[in-house]
Amino acid sequence: MSMSRMAALFVAAAAVAFSAAPAAAAPLAVEFAGAELPRNQTVVLPVAEGGLAGSAAAINAAGQGALEQAMQAAGFKGKAGEVLPLYGVAGYRSLLLVGVGKDALTRVALEDYGARAATKATGTDAVHVVVPEGTDAEAPAHIANGAALGSYGFDKYRSGTAKPARKLVVHAANPQDAEQRYKQSWQPLAESVAFARDLVNEPGNALWPEEFVQRTRDAFRGVSNVTVEALDVPAMEKLGMGALLGVGQGSKRPPRLLVVHYRGAGANDAPVVFAGKGITFDSGGISLKPGSGMEQMKYDMTGAATATATVLNLAKRGAKVNAVAIAALAENMPGGGAIRPGDVLKTMSGKTIEVISTDAEGRLVLSDAVTYAQVRFKPRLLVDVATLTGAVRTALGDDYAGLFSRHDAVAQQVLDAGHKTGEEVWRLPLHPDYANGITSDIADIKGSASGRAYAGAGIGAQVIGSFIAPETPWAHLDIASVAWLDAAQPTKPRGATAFGIRLLDQLVRDHYEAR
Ligand code: BES
Ligand code: ZN
Ligand code: MN
């Protein structure tokens, strides 16, 4: 090769390295202000179906009915989600009408309104948002929270697209009160969701078990009453975690068990424990997945991100609860050391598992994580969160996560929290007969059914459930259906949703947090 050709190659390689340098997007700055609206920036006006009210009505009157005329001409009715940009109307440089429908404005509706205000407004770098009529003192904070969640983006790997920082101002009757509510109670949630989405969006070559641990340590730096520990391979060997270790052994990047412990209540109060599946890339292992769509399997660590970020949120907002995140971190690869179909693994519980498919790895890593959770923490409540099965997607689409529990009261709490936060879950059965599909000739159980199996999500839940003591209040969330979106929703951009943080936050607020 000629010297100049070599030099050209070197320059090309250097350019690739350079353009991959992170240039993280600045998050949306959120502020609160009083009633006065600026005329030279974008003003977002809520419009309910059936007539103008509040600021929109006042601006319409001041402009001799200009808003109503524009709405009529455009066929804008105020249905939830409808938007209409207007320029130079009624003395305002830029107005954005956002429909809020005709129903009472719930938290989810307010968040969606805030998200639309932040994402649909164009033209100016500051967006001024009017709070809908007839809402309570928490409404401005919900709007701000929705705006923060909806404006999330992940563009660190794009070169030359640094977007200007944007500012969102919520105009509230009592801005000091609104700001205090937001900062204390909701901003930590939006920040924690962004932390988790960043982890999930990272490709497999940028995020592996030890890197996940490192980023978690960075995120918790300076947060009070928290300890972050990571069990390495020798530590897990000592505890006999043969299932988690088995999944990790096909990769050059060793597995970890990450434990984040937040103490926000009495020393003797049992904690709430969230255990997450953290497969930083799921190739399927020796039971290799088909190539098409495999790139999506970087999101197979969403459960771990959700569990960790849930505790980050609780710690940052100073929730009066003890809470633990346990992230079962491994990369599922078909390296020379990989486990094979037919292998028998011994779990920390002592139970043995015959591996049928190495692609059913989530339940393997979680079996050791939930055993560790129960032995060490004796949890008040144990929730495991996992992108566990393709079957739950087939059953529920991307509208619901699958919920499994043997405890009706716990199931109801989770269903309610899901509904309140817009992170909807649908309960699916744990029929005792699912155990029949996973009896093994050689070990205590099989990791998955042999051949064509039905009720795949239920069988996955059944395997995890066989490591849960009957007295442990437990719920399993199969989030494979909702962890990644191909089409954006108002507060969930395309890509990583980090589903479950809002739901689990609400669950704690309603049932596990001291007042
Ligand atoms: N990570 C996958 C499940 C998954 C599929 C998540 C699609 C998100 C989108 C999981 O590890 C897996 O491969 N499950 C198998 C289980 C089977 C081998 C019993 C599946 O669902 O096919
Ligand atoms: Zn997986
Ligand atoms: Mn798999």
Coordinates of C-alpha atoms and ligand atoms in Angstrom, one line a residue:
M1 CA 0.0 0.0 0.0
S2 CA 1.3 3.5 -0.8
M3 CA 2.1 5.9 1.9
S4 CA -0.5 8.4 0.8
R5 CA -3.2 5.7 0.7
M6 CA -2.2 4.7 4.2
A7 CA -2.3 8.3 5.4
A8 CA -5.8 8.7 3.8
L9 CA -7.0 5.6 5.7
F10 CA -5.5 7.0 8.9
V11 CA -7.3 10.3 8.4
A12 CA -10.6 8.5 7.8
A13 CA -10.2 6.4 10.9
A14 CA -9.4 9.5 12.9
A15 CA -12.5 11.2 11.5
V16 CA -14.7 8.4 12.6
A17 CA -13.3 8.5 16.1
F18 CA -13.8 12.2 16.2
S19 CA -17.4 12.3 14.9
A20 CA -18.4 9.7 17.5
A21 CA -17.3 12.1 20.3
P22 CA -20.3 12.7 22.5
A23 CA -22.1 16.1 22.0
A24 CA -25.0 15.5 24.3
A25 CA -28.2 17.6 23.7
A26 CA -28.9 20.2 26.4
P27 CA -32.1 19.2 28.2
L28 CA -35.0 21.5 28.1
A29 CA -34.8 24.3 30.7
V30 CA -38.1 24.6 32.6
E31 CA -39.1 27.8 34.4
F32 CA -42.2 29.2 36.0
A33 CA -43.6 32.7 35.7
G34 CA -46.8 34.7 36.4
A35 CA -49.8 35.5 34.2
E36 CA -48.2 38.0 31.8
L37 CA -47.5 36.5 28.3
P38 CA -44.8 37.9 26.0
R39 CA -45.8 38.8 22.5
N40 CA -42.5 38.2 20.8
Q41 CA -42.1 34.5 21.8
T42 CA -44.2 31.4 21.2
V43 CA -47.3 31.2 23.5
V44 CA -49.0 27.9 23.8
L45 CA -52.8 28.2 24.5
P46 CA -54.9 25.2 25.7
V47 CA -58.2 25.0 23.8
A48 CA -60.9 22.7 25.1
E49 CA -63.5 21.2 22.8
G50 CA -66.6 23.4 22.9
G51 CA -65.3 26.9 23.3
L52 CA -62.5 29.2 24.3
A53 CA -61.8 30.0 28.0
G54 CA -59.2 31.9 30.1
S55 CA -56.3 33.4 28.3
A56 CA -57.4 32.1 24.9
A57 CA -60.8 33.8 25.3
A58 CA -59.1 37.0 26.4
I59 CA -56.6 37.0 23.4
N60 CA -59.5 36.2 21.1
A61 CA -61.5 39.1 22.4
A62 CA -58.6 41.5 22.2
G63 CA -58.0 40.4 18.6
Q64 CA -61.7 40.9 17.6
G65 CA -62.4 37.2 17.3
A66 CA -59.2 36.4 15.4
L67 CA -58.6 33.1 17.1
E68 CA -62.1 31.8 16.5
Q69 CA -61.9 32.8 12.9
A70 CA -58.6 31.0 12.5
M71 CA -59.9 27.9 14.3
Q72 CA -62.9 27.8 12.1
A73 CA -60.9 28.2 8.9
A74 CA -58.5 25.5 9.8
G75 CA -61.2 23.1 11.1
F76 CA -59.6 23.1 14.6
K77 CA -62.0 21.7 17.2
G78 CA -59.8 21.5 20.3
K79 CA -59.7 17.7 20.3
A80 CA -56.9 16.3 22.5
G81 CA -53.7 16.4 20.5
E82 CA -54.8 18.7 17.8
V83 CA -52.4 21.6 17.2
L84 CA -52.7 24.8 15.2
P85 CA -49.8 27.3 14.8
L86 CA -50.8 30.9 14.2
Y87 CA -48.3 33.7 13.3
G88 CA -49.0 37.4 13.7
V89 CA -52.5 37.0 15.1
A90 CA -53.9 39.3 17.7
G91 CA -50.6 41.0 18.2
Y92 CA -48.7 37.8 19.0
R93 CA -45.7 36.8 16.9
S94 CA -46.4 33.1 17.4
L95 CA -49.3 31.3 19.0
L96 CA -49.8 27.6 19.2
L97 CA -53.3 26.3 20.0
V98 CA -53.2 22.9 21.5
G99 CA -56.4 20.9 21.9
V100 CA -57.1 19.4 25.3
G101 CA -60.4 17.7 24.5
K102 CA -63.6 17.8 26.6
D103 CA -62.8 15.4 29.5
A104 CA -61.5 16.5 32.9
L105 CA -57.7 17.0 32.7
T106 CA -56.0 14.1 34.5
R107 CA -52.3 14.1 35.2
V108 CA -51.7 12.1 32.0
A109 CA -53.6 14.7 30.0
L110 CA -51.7 17.5 31.5
E111 CA -48.4 15.8 30.8
D112 CA -49.4 15.1 27.2
Y113 CA -50.4 18.8 26.9
G114 CA -47.0 19.9 28.3
A115 CA -45.2 17.4 26.0
R116 CA -47.0 18.8 22.9
A117 CA -46.2 22.3 23.9
A118 CA -42.5 21.5 24.1
T119 CA -42.3 19.4 20.9
K120 CA -44.8 21.1 18.5
A121 CA -43.9 24.7 19.1
T122 CA -41.4 26.1 16.6
G123 CA -40.1 29.5 15.6
T124 CA -38.8 30.8 18.9
D125 CA -36.3 29.4 21.4
A126 CA -38.5 30.1 24.4
V127 CA -42.0 28.6 24.7
H128 CA -44.5 30.1 27.1
V129 CA -47.3 27.8 28.2
V130 CA -50.7 28.7 29.6
V131 CA -52.2 26.4 32.2
P132 CA -55.7 25.1 31.3
E133 CA -58.6 26.5 33.2
G134 CA -60.1 24.7 36.2
T135 CA -57.0 22.6 37.1
D136 CA -55.4 22.3 40.5
A137 CA -52.2 23.6 42.0
E138 CA -50.2 20.5 40.9
A139 CA -51.1 21.1 37.2
P140 CA -48.2 23.4 36.3
A141 CA -45.8 20.8 37.6
H142 CA -47.4 18.0 35.6
I143 CA -47.2 20.2 32.5
A144 CA -43.5 20.9 33.1
N145 CA -42.9 17.2 33.8
G146 CA -44.6 16.2 30.5
A147 CA -42.6 18.7 28.6
A148 CA -39.3 17.4 30.1
L149 CA -40.3 13.8 29.3
G150 CA -41.5 14.5 25.8
S151 CA -38.6 16.7 24.7
Y152 CA -36.0 13.9 25.5
G153 CA -33.7 13.2 22.6
F154 CA -30.6 11.0 22.1
D155 CA -28.3 12.6 19.5
K156 CA -24.8 12.2 20.9
Y157 CA -23.7 10.1 18.0
R158 CA -24.8 12.5 15.3
S159 CA -22.2 14.9 14.2
G160 CA -22.9 18.6 13.5
T161 CA -26.5 18.7 14.8
A162 CA -26.1 20.5 18.1
K163 CA -29.5 22.1 18.5
P164 CA -29.9 25.4 20.4
A165 CA -30.9 25.1 24.0
R166 CA -34.6 25.7 24.5
K167 CA -36.5 27.1 27.4
L168 CA -40.1 26.4 28.5
V169 CA -41.9 28.8 30.7
V170 CA -45.1 27.7 32.5
H171 CA -47.3 30.6 33.4
A172 CA -49.0 29.8 36.7
A173 CA -51.2 31.6 39.1
N174 CA -48.6 31.0 41.8
P175 CA -45.3 30.4 40.1
Q176 CA -43.3 30.0 43.3
D177 CA -45.6 27.3 44.5
A178 CA -45.5 25.6 41.1
E179 CA -41.8 25.7 40.9
Q180 CA -41.4 24.2 44.4
R181 CA -43.8 21.4 43.6
Y182 CA -42.0 20.6 40.4
K183 CA -38.4 20.7 41.8
Q184 CA -39.3 18.7 44.9
S185 CA -41.7 16.1 43.5
W186 CA -41.5 15.8 39.7
Q187 CA -38.2 17.0 38.3
P188 CA -36.3 14.0 39.8
L189 CA -38.7 11.8 37.9
A190 CA -38.0 13.4 34.5
E191 CA -34.3 13.3 35.2
S192 CA -34.3 9.7 36.2
V193 CA -36.3 8.7 33.1
A194 CA -33.8 10.5 30.9
F195 CA -30.9 8.7 32.7
A196 CA -32.6 5.3 32.0
R197 CA -33.4 6.2 28.4
D198 CA -29.8 7.2 27.8
L199 CA -28.7 3.8 29.0
V200 CA -31.2 2.0 26.9
N201 CA -30.4 4.0 23.7
E202 CA -26.7 3.3 24.0
P203 CA -25.5 0.7 21.6
G204 CA -24.0 -2.6 22.8
N205 CA -20.5 -1.5 22.0
A206 CA -20.9 1.5 24.4
L207 CA -22.8 -0.1 27.2
W208 CA -21.8 -3.4 28.8
P209 CA -22.2 -4.7 32.4
E210 CA -19.3 -2.8 34.0
E211 CA -20.1 0.4 32.1
F212 CA -23.7 0.2 33.3
V213 CA -22.3 0.0 36.8
Q214 CA -20.0 3.0 36.2
R215 CA -22.8 5.2 34.8
T216 CA -24.9 4.3 37.7
R217 CA -22.2 5.3 40.2
D218 CA -21.9 8.6 38.2
A219 CA -25.6 9.2 38.4
F220 CA -25.8 8.7 42.1
R221 CA -22.8 10.8 43.0
G222 CA -23.8 13.4 45.5
V223 CA -27.2 11.8 46.2
S224 CA -27.8 11.2 49.9
N225 CA -28.5 8.0 51.8
V226 CA -27.5 5.7 48.9
T227 CA -24.9 2.9 48.6
V228 CA -24.0 1.4 45.2
E229 CA -22.4 -2.0 45.2
A230 CA -21.5 -4.3 42.3
L231 CA -20.8 -8.0 42.7
D232 CA -18.1 -9.2 40.3
V233 CA -17.6 -12.8 39.1
P234 CA -15.7 -14.1 42.1
A235 CA -18.3 -12.6 44.4
M236 CA -21.1 -14.2 42.4
E237 CA -19.3 -17.5 42.3
K238 CA -19.1 -17.5 46.1
L239 CA -22.8 -17.0 46.3
G240 CA -23.4 -19.8 43.8
M241 CA -25.1 -17.7 41.1
G242 CA -24.6 -20.3 38.4
A243 CA -27.5 -19.0 36.2
L244 CA -26.4 -15.3 36.0
L245 CA -22.8 -16.4 35.6
G246 CA -23.8 -19.0 32.9
V247 CA -25.5 -16.4 30.8
G248 CA -22.5 -14.1 31.1
Q249 CA -19.8 -16.6 30.2
G250 CA -20.3 -16.4 26.4
S251 CA -19.1 -12.8 26.4
K252 CA -15.7 -11.2 26.8
R253 CA -17.4 -8.7 29.0
P254 CA -18.0 -10.2 32.5
P255 CA -21.4 -10.0 34.2
R256 CA -22.2 -8.0 37.3
L257 CA -24.9 -7.9 39.9
L258 CA -25.5 -4.2 40.7
V259 CA -27.2 -3.4 44.0
V260 CA -28.3 0.2 44.8
H261 CA -29.7 0.7 48.3
Y262 CA -31.6 3.8 49.3
R263 CA -32.5 4.4 52.9
G264 CA -35.3 6.9 53.2
A265 CA -37.2 5.3 56.1
G266 CA -36.5 3.6 59.4
A267 CA -33.5 1.2 59.7
N268 CA -35.8 -1.7 60.5
D269 CA -38.4 -1.1 57.7
A270 CA -38.2 -3.8 55.1
P271 CA -37.4 -2.3 51.7
V272 CA -39.3 -2.4 48.4
V273 CA -37.0 -4.2 45.9
F274 CA -37.0 -3.7 42.2
A275 CA -35.0 -6.4 40.2
G276 CA -34.3 -5.7 36.6
K277 CA -33.2 -7.8 33.6
G278 CA -30.0 -6.2 32.4
I279 CA -28.9 -8.0 29.2
T280 CA -26.8 -5.3 27.6
F281 CA -27.1 -7.1 24.3
D282 CA -29.1 -10.2 23.6
S283 CA -27.8 -12.1 20.5
G284 CA -29.6 -15.2 21.7
G285 CA -26.3 -16.9 22.5
I286 CA -25.8 -20.3 20.9
S287 CA -29.5 -20.3 20.2
L288 CA -28.7 -17.4 18.0
K289 CA -31.5 -15.0 17.0
P290 CA -32.3 -14.3 13.4
G291 CA -30.4 -11.3 12.0
S292 CA -33.4 -9.2 11.1
G293 CA -34.1 -6.8 13.9
M294 CA -31.3 -8.1 16.1
E295 CA -30.0 -4.6 16.5
Q296 CA -33.0 -3.8 18.7
M297 CA -31.7 -6.2 21.3
K298 CA -29.6 -3.5 22.9
Y299 CA -32.8 -2.6 24.7
D300 CA -32.8 -5.9 26.6
M301 CA -31.4 -4.1 29.6
T302 CA -34.5 -1.8 30.0
G303 CA -35.7 -3.6 33.2
A304 CA -32.3 -3.0 34.9
A305 CA -32.4 0.7 33.8
T306 CA -35.9 1.1 35.0
A307 CA -35.2 -0.5 38.4
T308 CA -32.0 1.6 38.9
A309 CA -33.6 4.8 37.7
T310 CA -36.7 4.2 39.9
V311 CA -34.4 4.2 43.0
L312 CA -32.5 7.2 41.6
N313 CA -35.8 9.1 41.5
L314 CA -36.9 8.0 45.0
A315 CA -33.5 9.0 46.4
K316 CA -33.5 12.4 44.6
R317 CA -36.9 13.3 45.7
G318 CA -36.2 12.1 49.2
A319 CA -39.0 9.6 49.4
K320 CA -39.8 8.2 52.8
V321 CA -39.2 4.6 51.9
N322 CA -36.4 2.1 51.9
A323 CA -35.8 0.9 48.3
V324 CA -33.3 -1.3 46.5
A325 CA -32.6 -1.8 42.9
I326 CA -30.9 -5.0 41.8
A327 CA -29.7 -5.1 38.2
A328 CA -28.8 -8.5 36.8
L329 CA -26.2 -7.5 34.2
A330 CA -24.8 -9.7 31.4
E331 CA -24.2 -9.8 27.7
N332 CA -25.8 -12.8 26.0
M333 CA -23.2 -13.8 23.4
P334 CA -22.2 -17.0 21.6
G335 CA -18.5 -17.0 22.5
G336 CA -16.4 -20.1 23.0
G337 CA -17.2 -20.2 26.7
A338 CA -21.0 -19.9 26.1
I339 CA -23.6 -22.2 27.7
R340 CA -25.3 -24.6 25.4
P341 CA -28.8 -26.0 25.0
G342 CA -28.9 -29.0 27.3
D343 CA -26.5 -27.5 29.9
V344 CA -27.6 -27.7 33.5
L345 CA -27.0 -24.6 35.7
K346 CA -27.2 -24.5 39.4
T347 CA -28.8 -21.3 40.8
M348 CA -28.1 -19.5 44.0
S349 CA -31.3 -21.0 45.4
G350 CA -29.9 -24.5 44.9
K351 CA -32.5 -25.3 42.2
T352 CA -31.1 -26.5 38.9
I353 CA -32.2 -25.4 35.5
E354 CA -31.9 -27.3 32.2
V355 CA -31.2 -24.8 29.5
I356 CA -33.4 -25.5 26.5
S357 CA -32.8 -22.3 24.6
T358 CA -29.9 -20.0 25.5
D359 CA -32.1 -17.2 24.2
A360 CA -34.4 -17.6 27.2
E361 CA -31.6 -15.9 29.2
G362 CA -33.7 -13.3 31.1
R363 CA -35.3 -15.7 33.5
L364 CA -31.9 -17.3 34.1
V365 CA -30.3 -14.0 35.3
L366 CA -33.4 -13.0 37.2
S367 CA -33.6 -16.3 39.0
D368 CA -30.4 -15.4 40.8
A369 CA -31.3 -11.8 41.2
V370 CA -34.7 -12.5 42.9
T371 CA -33.1 -15.1 45.1
Y372 CA -30.5 -12.6 46.2
A373 CA -33.2 -10.0 46.8
Q374 CA -35.2 -12.3 49.1
V375 CA -32.2 -13.7 51.0
R376 CA -30.5 -10.4 51.7
F377 CA -33.4 -8.0 51.9
K378 CA -36.6 -9.8 53.0
P379 CA -38.6 -7.3 50.8
R380 CA -42.0 -5.8 51.7
L381 CA -42.6 -6.0 48.0
L382 CA -40.5 -7.5 45.2
V383 CA -41.2 -6.3 41.6
D384 CA -39.1 -7.7 38.8
V385 CA -39.0 -5.8 35.5
A386 CA -37.9 -7.5 32.3
T387 CA -38.0 -7.4 28.5
L388 CA -38.7 -11.1 28.9
T389 CA -40.7 -12.5 26.0
G390 CA -41.7 -11.8 22.4
A391 CA -44.9 -13.5 23.3
V392 CA -46.1 -10.6 25.5
R393 CA -45.7 -8.3 22.4
T394 CA -47.8 -10.7 20.4
A395 CA -50.4 -10.7 23.1
L396 CA -50.6 -7.0 24.0
G397 CA -49.0 -4.9 21.3
D398 CA -47.3 -1.7 22.5
D399 CA -50.2 -0.5 24.6
Y400 CA -49.7 -2.6 27.7
A401 CA -47.0 -4.3 29.6
G402 CA -47.8 -7.8 30.9
L403 CA -48.4 -8.1 34.7
F404 CA -48.2 -11.3 36.5
S405 CA -48.7 -11.8 40.3
R406 CA -50.0 -14.4 42.7
H407 CA -51.1 -11.6 45.0
D408 CA -54.3 -10.0 44.0
A409 CA -53.8 -7.0 46.2
V410 CA -50.4 -6.3 44.8
A411 CA -51.7 -6.8 41.2
Q412 CA -54.4 -4.2 41.9
Q413 CA -51.9 -1.7 43.2
V414 CA -49.8 -2.1 40.1
L415 CA -52.8 -1.8 37.7
D416 CA -53.9 1.4 39.5
A417 CA -50.4 3.0 39.4
G418 CA -50.2 2.1 35.7
H419 CA -53.5 3.7 34.9
K420 CA -52.7 6.9 36.8
T421 CA -49.4 7.4 35.1
G422 CA -50.3 6.3 31.5
E423 CA -47.9 3.3 31.8
E424 CA -50.7 0.8 31.4
V425 CA -50.4 -2.8 32.3
W426 CA -52.7 -5.7 31.7
R427 CA -52.8 -8.7 34.0
L428 CA -52.2 -12.1 32.5
P429 CA -52.6 -15.4 34.3
L430 CA -50.1 -17.6 36.1
H431 CA -51.9 -20.9 35.6
P432 CA -50.5 -23.7 37.8
D433 CA -50.4 -25.9 34.7
Y434 CA -47.6 -23.8 33.2
A435 CA -45.3 -25.8 35.6
N436 CA -46.1 -28.9 33.5
G437 CA -44.4 -27.4 30.4
I438 CA -41.1 -27.0 32.2
T439 CA -40.6 -30.3 34.0
S440 CA -37.1 -31.6 33.1
D441 CA -35.9 -35.2 32.9
I442 CA -32.5 -34.2 34.2
A443 CA -32.8 -31.1 36.4
D444 CA -35.3 -29.5 38.7
I445 CA -36.9 -27.4 35.9
K446 CA -36.4 -26.4 32.3
G447 CA -35.6 -22.8 31.5
S448 CA -38.2 -22.8 28.8
A449 CA -40.6 -25.3 27.1
S450 CA -39.2 -27.6 24.4
G451 CA -40.6 -27.2 20.9
R452 CA -43.5 -25.0 20.0
A453 CA -44.9 -23.5 23.2
Y454 CA -48.0 -21.5 23.9
A455 CA -48.5 -18.9 26.7
G456 CA -44.9 -18.0 26.3
A457 CA -45.1 -14.9 28.5
G458 CA -46.8 -16.9 31.2
I459 CA -44.2 -19.7 31.1
G460 CA -41.5 -17.1 31.5
A461 CA -43.3 -15.6 34.5
Q462 CA -43.7 -19.2 35.9
V463 CA -40.0 -19.8 35.7
I464 CA -39.2 -16.6 37.7
G465 CA -42.1 -17.3 40.0
S466 CA -40.6 -20.7 40.9
F467 CA -37.8 -18.7 42.6
I468 CA -40.2 -16.6 44.7
A469 CA -41.2 -17.8 48.2
P470 CA -45.0 -17.9 48.5
E471 CA -44.8 -15.3 51.3
T472 CA -42.9 -12.8 49.3
P473 CA -45.3 -10.2 47.8
W474 CA -44.3 -10.2 44.2
A475 CA -45.2 -8.9 40.8
H476 CA -43.5 -9.5 37.5
L477 CA -43.7 -6.9 34.7
D478 CA -42.9 -8.2 31.2
I479 CA -42.1 -5.0 29.4
A480 CA -40.9 -6.4 26.1
S481 CA -44.0 -4.9 24.5
V482 CA -43.5 -1.4 25.7
A483 CA -39.8 -0.8 26.2
W484 CA -39.2 0.5 22.7
L485 CA -41.5 2.5 20.5
D486 CA -41.3 2.8 16.7
A487 CA -43.8 5.7 16.8
A488 CA -43.6 8.5 19.3
Q489 CA -46.3 9.2 21.9
P490 CA -46.5 12.6 23.6
T491 CA -44.3 11.8 26.6
K492 CA -42.5 8.9 25.0
P493 CA -40.3 9.7 22.1
R494 CA -39.4 7.1 19.5
G495 CA -36.9 4.5 20.8
A496 CA -36.3 3.9 24.5
T497 CA -39.3 4.6 26.7
A498 CA -37.7 3.5 30.0
F499 CA -41.2 2.1 30.8
G500 CA -42.1 1.6 34.4
I501 CA -40.3 4.4 36.3
R502 CA -43.4 6.5 36.5
L503 CA -45.5 3.5 37.4
L504 CA -43.2 2.3 40.2
D505 CA -42.9 5.9 41.5
Q506 CA -46.7 6.1 41.8
L507 CA -46.9 2.7 43.4
V508 CA -44.5 3.8 46.1
R509 CA -46.3 7.2 46.5
D510 CA -49.7 5.5 47.0
H511 CA -48.8 2.4 49.1
Y512 CA -45.2 2.2 50.4
E513 CA -44.1 5.7 51.3
A514 CA -44.6 7.1 54.9
R515 CA -46.3 10.4 55.0
Ligands
BES1 N1 -35.0 -10.4 25.0 C1 -35.9 -11.4 24.5 C2 -37.3 -11.0 24.4 C3 -37.7 -9.9 23.5 C4 -38.2 -10.1 22.3 C5 -37.6 -8.6 24.0 C6 -38.5 -9.1 21.5 C7 -38.0 -7.6 23.2 C8 -38.4 -7.8 21.9 C9 -35.7 -12.7 25.3 O1 -34.5 -12.9 25.9 C10 -36.0 -13.9 24.4 O2 -35.3 -14.1 23.5 N2 -37.1 -14.6 24.7 C11 -37.5 -15.7 23.9 C12 -37.9 -16.8 24.9 C13 -38.0 -18.2 24.2 C14 -36.7 -18.6 23.7 C15 -38.6 -19.1 25.2 C16 -38.6 -15.3 23.0 O3 -39.5 -14.5 23.4 O4 -38.7 -15.8 21.9
ZN2 ZN -33.4 -11.2 26.3
MN3 MN -33.2 -13.9 24.6

